[in-house]
Every structure is written in C-alpha cells, then in structure tokens.
Coordinates of C-alpha atoms in Angstrom, one line a residue:
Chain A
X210 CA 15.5 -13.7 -24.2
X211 CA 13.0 -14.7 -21.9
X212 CA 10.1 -16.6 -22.1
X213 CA 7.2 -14.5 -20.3
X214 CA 8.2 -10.7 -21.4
X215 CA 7.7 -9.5 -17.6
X216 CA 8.5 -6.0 -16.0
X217 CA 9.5 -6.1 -12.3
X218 CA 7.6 -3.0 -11.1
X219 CA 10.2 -1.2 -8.4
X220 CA 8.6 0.6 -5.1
X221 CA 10.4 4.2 -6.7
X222 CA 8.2 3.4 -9.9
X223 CA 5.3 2.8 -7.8
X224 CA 5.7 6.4 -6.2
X225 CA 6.5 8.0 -9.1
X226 CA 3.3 6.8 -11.2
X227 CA 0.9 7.2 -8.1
X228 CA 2.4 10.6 -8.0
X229 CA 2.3 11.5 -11.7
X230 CA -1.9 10.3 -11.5
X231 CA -2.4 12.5 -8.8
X232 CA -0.6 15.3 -10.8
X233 CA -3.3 14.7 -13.6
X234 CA -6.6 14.4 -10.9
X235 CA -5.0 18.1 -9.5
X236 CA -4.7 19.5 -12.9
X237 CA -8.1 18.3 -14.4
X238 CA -9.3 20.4 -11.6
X239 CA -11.3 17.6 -9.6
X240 CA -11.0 17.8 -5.9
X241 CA -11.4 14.0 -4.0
X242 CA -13.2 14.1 -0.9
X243 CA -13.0 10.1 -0.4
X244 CA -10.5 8.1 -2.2
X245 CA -11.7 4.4 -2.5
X246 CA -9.2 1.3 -3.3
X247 CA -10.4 -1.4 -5.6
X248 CA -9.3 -4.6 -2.8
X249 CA -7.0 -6.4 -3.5
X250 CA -5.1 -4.1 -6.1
X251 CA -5.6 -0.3 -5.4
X252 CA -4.7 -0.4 -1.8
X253 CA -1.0 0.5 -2.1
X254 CA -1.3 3.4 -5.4
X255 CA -4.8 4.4 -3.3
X256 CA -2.9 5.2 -0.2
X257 CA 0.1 7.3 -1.8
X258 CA -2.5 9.0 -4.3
X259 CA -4.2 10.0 -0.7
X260 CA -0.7 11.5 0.2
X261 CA -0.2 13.1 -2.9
X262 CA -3.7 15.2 -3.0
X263 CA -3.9 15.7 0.2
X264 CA -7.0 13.2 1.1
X265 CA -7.7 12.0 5.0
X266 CA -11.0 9.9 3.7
X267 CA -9.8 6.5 2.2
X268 CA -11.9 3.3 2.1
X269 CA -12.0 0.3 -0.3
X270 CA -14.4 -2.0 -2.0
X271 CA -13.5 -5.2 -3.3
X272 CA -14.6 -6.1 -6.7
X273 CA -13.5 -8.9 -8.7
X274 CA -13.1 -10.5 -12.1
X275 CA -15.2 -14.0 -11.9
X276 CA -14.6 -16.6 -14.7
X277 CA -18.1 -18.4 -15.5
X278 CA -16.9 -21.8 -17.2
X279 CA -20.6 -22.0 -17.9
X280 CA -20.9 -18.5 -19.5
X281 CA -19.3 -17.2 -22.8
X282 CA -17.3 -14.5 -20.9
X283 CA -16.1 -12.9 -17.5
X284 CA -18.0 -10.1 -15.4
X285 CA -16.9 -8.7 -12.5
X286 CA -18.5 -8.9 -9.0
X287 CA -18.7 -7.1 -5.6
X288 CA -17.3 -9.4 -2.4
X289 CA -18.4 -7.2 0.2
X290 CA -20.9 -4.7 -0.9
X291 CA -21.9 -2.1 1.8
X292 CA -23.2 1.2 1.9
X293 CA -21.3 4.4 2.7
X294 CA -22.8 7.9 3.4
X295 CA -20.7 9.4 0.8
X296 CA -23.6 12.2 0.4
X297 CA -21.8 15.4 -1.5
X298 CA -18.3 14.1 -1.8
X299 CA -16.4 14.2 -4.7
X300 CA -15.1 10.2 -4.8
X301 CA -11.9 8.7 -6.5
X302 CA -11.9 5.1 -7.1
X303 CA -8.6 3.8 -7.5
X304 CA -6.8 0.7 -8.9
X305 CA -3.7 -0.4 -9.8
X306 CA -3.7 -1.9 -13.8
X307 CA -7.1 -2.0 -15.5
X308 CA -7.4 -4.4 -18.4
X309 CA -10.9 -4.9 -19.7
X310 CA -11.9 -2.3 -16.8
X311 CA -15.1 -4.5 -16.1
X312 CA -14.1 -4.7 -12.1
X313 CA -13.1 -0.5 -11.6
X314 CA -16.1 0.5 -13.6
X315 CA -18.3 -2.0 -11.4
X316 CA -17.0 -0.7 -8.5
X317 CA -17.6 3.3 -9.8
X318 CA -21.5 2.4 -10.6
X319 CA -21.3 0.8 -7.1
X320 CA -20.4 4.0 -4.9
X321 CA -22.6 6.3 -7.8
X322 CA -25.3 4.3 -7.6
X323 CA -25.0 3.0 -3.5
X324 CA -23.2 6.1 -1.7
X325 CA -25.0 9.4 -2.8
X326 CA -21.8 10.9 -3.8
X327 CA -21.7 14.4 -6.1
X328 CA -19.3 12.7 -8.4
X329 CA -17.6 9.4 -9.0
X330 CA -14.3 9.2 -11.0
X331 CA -12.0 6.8 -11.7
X332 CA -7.9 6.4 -12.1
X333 CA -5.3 3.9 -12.6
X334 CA -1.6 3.6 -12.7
X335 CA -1.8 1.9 -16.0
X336 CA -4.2 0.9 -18.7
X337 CA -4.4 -1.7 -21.1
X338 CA -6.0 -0.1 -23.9
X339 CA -6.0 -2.9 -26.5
X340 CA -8.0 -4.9 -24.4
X341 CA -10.0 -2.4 -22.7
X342 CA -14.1 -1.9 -22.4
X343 CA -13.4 1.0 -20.1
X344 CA -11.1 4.1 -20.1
X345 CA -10.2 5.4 -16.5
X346 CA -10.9 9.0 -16.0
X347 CA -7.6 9.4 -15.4
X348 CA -4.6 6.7 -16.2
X349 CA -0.8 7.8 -15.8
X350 CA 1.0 5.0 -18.0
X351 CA -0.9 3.3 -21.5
X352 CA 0.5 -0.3 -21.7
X353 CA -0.3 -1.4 -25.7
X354 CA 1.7 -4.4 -25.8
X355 CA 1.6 -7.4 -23.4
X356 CA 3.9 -7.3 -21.1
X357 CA 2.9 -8.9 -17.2
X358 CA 3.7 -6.5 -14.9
X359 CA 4.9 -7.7 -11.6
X360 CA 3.8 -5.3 -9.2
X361 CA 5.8 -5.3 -5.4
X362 CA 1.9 -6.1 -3.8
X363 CA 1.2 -9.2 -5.8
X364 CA 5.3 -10.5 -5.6
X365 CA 5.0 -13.5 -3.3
X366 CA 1.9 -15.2 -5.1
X367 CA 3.1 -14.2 -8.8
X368 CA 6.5 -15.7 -7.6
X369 CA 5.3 -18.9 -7.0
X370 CA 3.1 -19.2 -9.7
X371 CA 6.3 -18.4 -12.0
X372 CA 8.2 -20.9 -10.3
X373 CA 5.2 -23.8 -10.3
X374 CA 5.1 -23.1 -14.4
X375 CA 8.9 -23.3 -14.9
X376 CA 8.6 -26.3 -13.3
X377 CA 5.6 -28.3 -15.4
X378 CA 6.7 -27.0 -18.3
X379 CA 9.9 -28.0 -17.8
X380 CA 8.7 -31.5 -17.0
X381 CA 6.5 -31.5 -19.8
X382 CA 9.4 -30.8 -22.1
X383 CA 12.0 -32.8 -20.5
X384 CA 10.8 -34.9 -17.9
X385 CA 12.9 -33.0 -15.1
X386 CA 11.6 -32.6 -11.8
X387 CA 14.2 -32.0 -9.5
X388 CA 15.7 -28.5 -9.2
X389 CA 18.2 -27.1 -6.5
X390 CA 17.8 -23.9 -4.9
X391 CA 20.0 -22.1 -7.3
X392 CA 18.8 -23.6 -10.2
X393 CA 15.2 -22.5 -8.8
X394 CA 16.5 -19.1 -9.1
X395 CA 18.6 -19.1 -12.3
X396 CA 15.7 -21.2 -14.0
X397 CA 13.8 -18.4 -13.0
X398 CA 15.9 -15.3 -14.2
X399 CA 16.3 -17.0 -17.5
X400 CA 12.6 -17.4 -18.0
X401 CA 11.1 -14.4 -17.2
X402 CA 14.0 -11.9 -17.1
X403 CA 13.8 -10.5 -13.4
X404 CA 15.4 -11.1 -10.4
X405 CA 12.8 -10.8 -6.9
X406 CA 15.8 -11.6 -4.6
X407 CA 16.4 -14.6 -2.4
X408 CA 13.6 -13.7 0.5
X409 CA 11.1 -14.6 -2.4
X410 CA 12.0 -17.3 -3.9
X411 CA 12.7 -18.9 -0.5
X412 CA 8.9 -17.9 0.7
X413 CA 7.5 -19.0 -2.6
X414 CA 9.2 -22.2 -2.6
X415 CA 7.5 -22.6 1.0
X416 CA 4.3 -22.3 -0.4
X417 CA 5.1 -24.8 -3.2
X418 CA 5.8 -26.8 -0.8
X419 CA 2.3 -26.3 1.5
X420 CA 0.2 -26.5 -1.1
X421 CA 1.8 -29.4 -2.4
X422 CA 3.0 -29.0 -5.7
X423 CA 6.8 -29.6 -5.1
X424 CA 8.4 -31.7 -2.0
X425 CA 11.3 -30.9 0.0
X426 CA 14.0 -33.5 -0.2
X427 CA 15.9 -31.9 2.8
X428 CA 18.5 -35.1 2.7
X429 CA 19.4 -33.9 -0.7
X430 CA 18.0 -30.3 -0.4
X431 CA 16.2 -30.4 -3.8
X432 CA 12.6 -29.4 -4.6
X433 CA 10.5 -32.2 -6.5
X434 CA 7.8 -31.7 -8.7
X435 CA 4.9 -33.8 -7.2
X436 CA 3.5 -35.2 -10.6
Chain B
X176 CA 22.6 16.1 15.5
X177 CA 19.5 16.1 14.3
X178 CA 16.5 18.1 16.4
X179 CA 14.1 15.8 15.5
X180 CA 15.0 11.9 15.7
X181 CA 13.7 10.5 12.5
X182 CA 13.9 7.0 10.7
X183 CA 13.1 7.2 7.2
X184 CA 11.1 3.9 6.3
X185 CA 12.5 2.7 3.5
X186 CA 10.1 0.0 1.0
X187 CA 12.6 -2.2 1.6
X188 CA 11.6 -2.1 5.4
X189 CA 8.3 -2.2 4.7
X190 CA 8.3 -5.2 2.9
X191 CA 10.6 -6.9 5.6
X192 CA 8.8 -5.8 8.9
X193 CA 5.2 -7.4 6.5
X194 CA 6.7 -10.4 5.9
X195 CA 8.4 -11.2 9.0
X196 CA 4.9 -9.9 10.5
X197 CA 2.9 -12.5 8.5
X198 CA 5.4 -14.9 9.7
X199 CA 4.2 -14.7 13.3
X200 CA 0.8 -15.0 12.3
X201 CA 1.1 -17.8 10.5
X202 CA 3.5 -19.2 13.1
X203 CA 0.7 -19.1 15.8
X204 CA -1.3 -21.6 13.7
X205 CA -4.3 -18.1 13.1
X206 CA -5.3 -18.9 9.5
X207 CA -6.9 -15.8 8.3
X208 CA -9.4 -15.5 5.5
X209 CA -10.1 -11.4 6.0
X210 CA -7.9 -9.0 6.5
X211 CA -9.0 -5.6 7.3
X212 CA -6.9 -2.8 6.6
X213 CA -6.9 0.5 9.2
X214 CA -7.9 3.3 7.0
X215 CA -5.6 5.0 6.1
X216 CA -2.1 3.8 7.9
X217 CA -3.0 0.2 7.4
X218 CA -3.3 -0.1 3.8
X219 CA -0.1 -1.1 2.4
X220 CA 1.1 -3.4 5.6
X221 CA -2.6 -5.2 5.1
X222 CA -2.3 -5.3 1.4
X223 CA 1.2 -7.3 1.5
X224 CA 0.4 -9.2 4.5
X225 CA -2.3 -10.8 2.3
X226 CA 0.2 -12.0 -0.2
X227 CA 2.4 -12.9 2.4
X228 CA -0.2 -15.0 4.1
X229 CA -2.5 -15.9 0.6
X230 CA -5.6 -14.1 2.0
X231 CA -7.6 -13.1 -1.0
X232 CA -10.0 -11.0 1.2
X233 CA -9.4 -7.5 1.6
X234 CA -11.4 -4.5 3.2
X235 CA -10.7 -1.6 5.6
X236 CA -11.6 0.5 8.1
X237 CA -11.1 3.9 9.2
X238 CA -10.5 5.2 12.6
X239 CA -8.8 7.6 13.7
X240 CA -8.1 9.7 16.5
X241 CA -9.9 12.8 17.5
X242 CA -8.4 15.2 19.9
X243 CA -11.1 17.4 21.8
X244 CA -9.8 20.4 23.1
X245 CA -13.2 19.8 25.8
X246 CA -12.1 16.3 26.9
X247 CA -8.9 15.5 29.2
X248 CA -8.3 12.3 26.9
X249 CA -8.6 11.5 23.7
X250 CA -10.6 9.3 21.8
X251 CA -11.4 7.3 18.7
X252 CA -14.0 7.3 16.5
X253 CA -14.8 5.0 13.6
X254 CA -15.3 7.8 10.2
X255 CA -17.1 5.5 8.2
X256 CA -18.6 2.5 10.0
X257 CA -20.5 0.2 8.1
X258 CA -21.6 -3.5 8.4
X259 CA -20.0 -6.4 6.3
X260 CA -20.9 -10.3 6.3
X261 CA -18.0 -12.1 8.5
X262 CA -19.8 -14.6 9.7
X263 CA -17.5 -17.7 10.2
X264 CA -14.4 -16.0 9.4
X265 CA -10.9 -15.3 10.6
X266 CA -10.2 -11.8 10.2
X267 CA -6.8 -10.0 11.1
X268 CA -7.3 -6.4 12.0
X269 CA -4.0 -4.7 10.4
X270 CA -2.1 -1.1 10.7
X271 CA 1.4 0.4 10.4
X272 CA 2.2 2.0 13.9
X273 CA 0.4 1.5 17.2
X274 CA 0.3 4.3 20.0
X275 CA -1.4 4.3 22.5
X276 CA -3.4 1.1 20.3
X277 CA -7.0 2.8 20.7
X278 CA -7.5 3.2 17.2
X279 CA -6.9 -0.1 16.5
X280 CA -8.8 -1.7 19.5
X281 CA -11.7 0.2 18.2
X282 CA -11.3 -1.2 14.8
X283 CA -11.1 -4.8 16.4
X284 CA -13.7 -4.5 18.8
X285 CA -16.3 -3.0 16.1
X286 CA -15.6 -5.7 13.5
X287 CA -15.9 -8.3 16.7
X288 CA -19.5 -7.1 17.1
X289 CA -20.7 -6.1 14.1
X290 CA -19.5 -8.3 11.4
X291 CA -20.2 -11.6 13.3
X292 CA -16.8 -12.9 12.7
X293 CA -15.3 -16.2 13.9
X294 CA -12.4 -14.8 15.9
X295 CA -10.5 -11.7 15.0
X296 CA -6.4 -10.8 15.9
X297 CA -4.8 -7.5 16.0
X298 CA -1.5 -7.2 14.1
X299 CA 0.6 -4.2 13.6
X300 CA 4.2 -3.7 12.1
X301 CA 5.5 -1.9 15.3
X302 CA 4.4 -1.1 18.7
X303 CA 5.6 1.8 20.6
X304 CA 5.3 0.1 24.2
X305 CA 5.9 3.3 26.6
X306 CA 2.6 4.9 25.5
X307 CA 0.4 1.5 25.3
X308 CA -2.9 1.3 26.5
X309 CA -3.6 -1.6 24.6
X310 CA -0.9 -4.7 22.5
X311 CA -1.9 -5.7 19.8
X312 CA -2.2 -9.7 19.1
X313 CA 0.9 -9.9 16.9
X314 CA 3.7 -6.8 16.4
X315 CA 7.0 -7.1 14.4
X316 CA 9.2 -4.4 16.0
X317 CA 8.8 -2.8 19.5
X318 CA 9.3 0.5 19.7
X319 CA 10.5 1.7 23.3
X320 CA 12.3 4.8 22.5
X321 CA 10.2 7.4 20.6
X322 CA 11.6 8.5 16.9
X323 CA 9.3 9.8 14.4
X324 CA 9.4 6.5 11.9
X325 CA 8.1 8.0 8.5
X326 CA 6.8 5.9 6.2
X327 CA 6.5 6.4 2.6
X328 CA 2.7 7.1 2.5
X329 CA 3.0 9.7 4.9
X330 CA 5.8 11.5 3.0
X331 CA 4.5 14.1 1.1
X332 CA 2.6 14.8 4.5
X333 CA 5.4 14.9 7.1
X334 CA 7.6 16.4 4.5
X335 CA 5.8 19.7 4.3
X336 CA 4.8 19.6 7.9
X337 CA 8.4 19.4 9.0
X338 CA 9.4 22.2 6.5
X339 CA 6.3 24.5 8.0
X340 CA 8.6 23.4 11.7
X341 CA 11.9 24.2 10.4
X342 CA 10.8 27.7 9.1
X343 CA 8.4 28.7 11.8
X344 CA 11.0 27.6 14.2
X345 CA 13.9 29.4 11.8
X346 CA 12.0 32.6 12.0
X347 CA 10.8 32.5 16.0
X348 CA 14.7 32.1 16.4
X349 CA 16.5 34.5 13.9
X350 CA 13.6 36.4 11.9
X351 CA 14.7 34.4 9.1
X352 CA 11.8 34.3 6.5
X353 CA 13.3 33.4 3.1
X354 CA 14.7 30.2 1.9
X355 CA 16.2 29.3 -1.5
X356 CA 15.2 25.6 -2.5
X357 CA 18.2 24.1 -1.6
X358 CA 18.4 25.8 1.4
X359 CA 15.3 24.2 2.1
X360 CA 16.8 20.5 1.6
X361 CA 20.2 21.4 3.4
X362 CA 17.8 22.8 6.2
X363 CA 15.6 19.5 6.4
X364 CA 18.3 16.8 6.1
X365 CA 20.0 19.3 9.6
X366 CA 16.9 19.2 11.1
X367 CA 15.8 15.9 10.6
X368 CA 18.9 14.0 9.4
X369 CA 16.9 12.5 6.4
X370 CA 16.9 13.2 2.6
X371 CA 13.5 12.2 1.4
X372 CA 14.9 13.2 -2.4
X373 CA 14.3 16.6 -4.7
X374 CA 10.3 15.2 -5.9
X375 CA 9.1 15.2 -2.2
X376 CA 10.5 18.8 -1.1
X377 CA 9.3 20.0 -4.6
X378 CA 5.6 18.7 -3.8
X379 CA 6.0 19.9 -0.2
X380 CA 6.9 23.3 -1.4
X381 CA 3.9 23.4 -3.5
X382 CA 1.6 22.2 -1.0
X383 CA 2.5 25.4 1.3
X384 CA 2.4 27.9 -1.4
X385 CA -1.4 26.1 -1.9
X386 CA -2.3 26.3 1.6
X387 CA -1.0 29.8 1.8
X388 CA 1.9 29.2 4.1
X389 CA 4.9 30.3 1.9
X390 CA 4.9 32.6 -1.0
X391 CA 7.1 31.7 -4.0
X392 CA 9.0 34.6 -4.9
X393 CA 9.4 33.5 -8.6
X394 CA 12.0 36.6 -10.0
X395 CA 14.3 35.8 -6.9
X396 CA 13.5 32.0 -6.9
X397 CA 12.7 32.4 -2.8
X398 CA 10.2 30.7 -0.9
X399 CA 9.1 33.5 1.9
X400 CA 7.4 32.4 5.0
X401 CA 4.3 34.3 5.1
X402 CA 3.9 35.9 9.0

C-alpha cells in the first residue's frame, strides 16, 4: 500500500483524454477560433486539443495560484498579462487539472474581458469537483477522491519533490539519511506506487543535489540528506 | 518500401530529444528564467524543457510561415504579436522542427526587441541542416536527410492529409475511389510504413467526410473519394 495514493498519468492517457474533451467541445456544437493554454499546465492537452478540432490559432496566458501567508486564502494571478485582438473569435481556454478553478476562470475573464472575443469557454482534462469553485465548460474526467496525479509535463519536478519527502520523513522517523541509488528507487516505488524509470530519478537526484538538499558521496556513491 | 519516408515520433522520443535538449542548455552555463514556446509546434518541447531546466515561466508565440503565390520566397509573419515585460531576463526561444529556421529567428528577433529581455537563445529539438538559413543556438538532433518526422501533435493532421495523398494518388493511378476502413490502414502503413493505431485513422476519416473530401457509404461501410 503506498503512502501518497498517486496515478502515473501515461502519454497514451494524455491523448486519449485530450481527445475525448475535444469530442465533447465538437459535440456541444462550439467552434474554437483561438485555443489558449493556461502556462505552465495547458500547454501539452492545449496543443493536441488544437490537433483534435482542427485549430491553427493557439496562444497561452499564464495564470497562477499565489498563497498570501498574510491573507486567509489563495487567489490566482496573471504573470504576463497582454492584450490579444481576439475581436469575433470563438476562444477555448485550456488547462490540464482544475481544482478550486480560481486560476482557469481568472484567465477566461482575462481574454472576455481584455481580448474582445465573441465567446470565452473553458475545458479541462480533469476536475476536482469536491474542491471546486468553478465547473469547466467542458471537463473529460471527474476526479472525487484525492488522488495526485502525476502528469508526464510536471515528472522531473514532482520526482524530486517525492524523493526530497521520502527522504525527511524518513529521517524524521528513523534518523536515516543515506540512501543508495537503488534504494532511491525502491524507497520510492514503495511509497508512492509508480515507477518514472531510471532517466528520472537520476535527473531528480541531480537536482537534489544542486539545490542542496542531498550530497553526493561519490567515494561511496550514496546520496545524503543535508540536515 | 514505403513512398513516403516517415518516422513516427514516439512520446518516448519526445521526452528524450527535451531532456537531452535541456541538457545542452544547461551545459553552456545559459540559465533561463522565460521560456517562450513557438505557437503552435513549440508547445510541448517548451513545456518539458521547463521542467527539465526548473523554469517556472512560460509563454508563447506564434509564427508561422506564409507562402505567397506573388513572392519568389517565402516569409514569416508573427499572427499574434504582442508586448510582454522581459526586462532583465533570460529567455530561451523553443520549437520542435527547424527548416529553413525563419520562423524561429523571427520569434527570437521580435522578443529581442520588443520584450527588452537580457539575452535570448534559440533551441529546437532537431534541425534539418540542408535547407538552413539560419541554426539555432542549441539543437538536439541534426537532421541531414529529409524524412517527414511526425510528431504526436501533428497526428490527427498528417494522418488525414496523408490518407487525402494515398487516395488522390490511388485514384490518378488506377480510378480507384472506394476504400473499406481497413483498406485504408493497410494502405497507409504501405504508403508510409507507419501505424499511427485504429483512433487516429477513425478521426482522420471523420475529418474528410467533414471537410467534404470522402463520403461514407454507411449500407456498404465504404469511404468513396469524392471527384
């Protein structure tokens, strides 16, 4: 049983859900002119959803969730905010999971309210309706239970942040910081239940090692937690 | 033999060619902190080279290349310029393929001076070298023999395009106008001497009974080539 209940998203399911929410866009009858990626996380199911309808126009917006320590709760903000002439195009703004929704349904009163579009929708590969403020237009997969999904796009940095928390946690519990490269790996099936395959743990323990939360003991090839 | 010499890109690839691709860039000692996608065949190389490299920052770009029948050349154009706040950054200019680059050296050369950034690079997964007019800054894979690489946003795309071949062609040769579906699939894995699986030449079908290229004959279960 692992610890952290975690899907490993697979490129095919990627395809196959960017597919099946293009299926629902062409069926509710809305035609895209413009399809617009949330940055960081609708870039990849923006681009096939393109493919899949038929779409040359694709641009992006980055919006993000921003946690006020001062304030009571989160809101979402625009990076980069710029202006489009999306005057009488039909616009679909894409993402990849939505969970309270605050950053797509920033970024849909955005264009509506920036662009001069005819009409703003929105859509998401999945949505986490127990949690959510705001319902996609359109959504291919409901997710009602907790469960972090590891999507290809986000591999490397959730990787290491796996690894990094096997690794205090282990220490907090034990005392152990020294792990082996196999044990990196093993540790890591056990705890979350999925396998990323040898290129990322290798790059992730890299970047443990840059950012300086493990060291290399190359004598003894063991990674130790800096604590 | 195929007719047409075609790689299918697998995701597997993909991920590869952006990792080893972030690789160089990091190698160089160029420490991003924007990375712009080309709009659209730069989206899913950017997105993972920013979790390859831990660049947060993410917008895009499109450009694209317009052919004028009036012209002897051709030319790019930027669809959808706009101005974003660089100032003092690193940005890394990213895209799938490069031709003859001009796409892409209009992308770098308008974010250069219009966004006021610090320095900006040029990266691309591959670079077809024959047909260069201009290299980009960091490349994965050269390219020196042309084969049509088709990647997996482009599928649905290239799929029904290279059906529309195979049956124009079929009929020019032999008056051939009908096809059973898998007639179709035998006839594209001949020509092409790839199987991009049942989903895509189901969606490609559909797309050229949409745009009025084939006719489904549903009593016979016969796509017709319309003439």
């Amino acid at each position: 049983m692992p610890r952290v209940k975690t899907h490993l998203v697979t490129w095919d399911e990627v395809v196959d859900w960017s597919r099946n929410l293009a299926r629902l866009v062409r069926e509710s009858g809305f035609r895209p002119d413009l399809v617009v990626a949330v940055s960081r996380g609708g870039f990849v199911p923006a681009r096939l959803v393109c493919d899949f309808l038929g779409v040359e126009n694709l641009a992006s917006i980055q919006s993000q969730h921003w946690t006020e320590a001062a304030k009571a709760g989160e809101r979402a903000i625009l990076k980069y905010p710029y202006r489009l002439d999306a005057s009488g195009l039909n616009v679909l703004v894409v993402d990849d999971i939505v969970d309270t929704g605050e950053t797509l349904r920033l970024a849909r009163d955005y264009v509506r309210d920036n662009w001069g579009p005819r009409e703003v929708k929105t859509a998401a590969l999945q949505w986490i309706s127990p949690v959510a403020k705001y319902r996609p237009d359109y959504y291919y997969l409901e997710v009602k239970e907790w469960v972090w999904f590891q999507y290809p796009w986000t591999r490397l940095e959730d990787t290491y942040q796996f690894i990094k928390r096997m690794m205090s946690e282990a220490y907090r519990e034990t005392g152990r910081r020294e792990w082996g490269f196999s044990e990196v790996v093993e540790g890591f099936r056990e705890w979350y239940g999925i396998d990323v395959g040898e290129a990322y743990y290798r790059e992730a323990l890299r970047v443990l090692v840059e950012k300086g939360v493990v060291d290399y003991d190359a004598a003894r090839d063991r990674y130790v937690l800096r604590v």
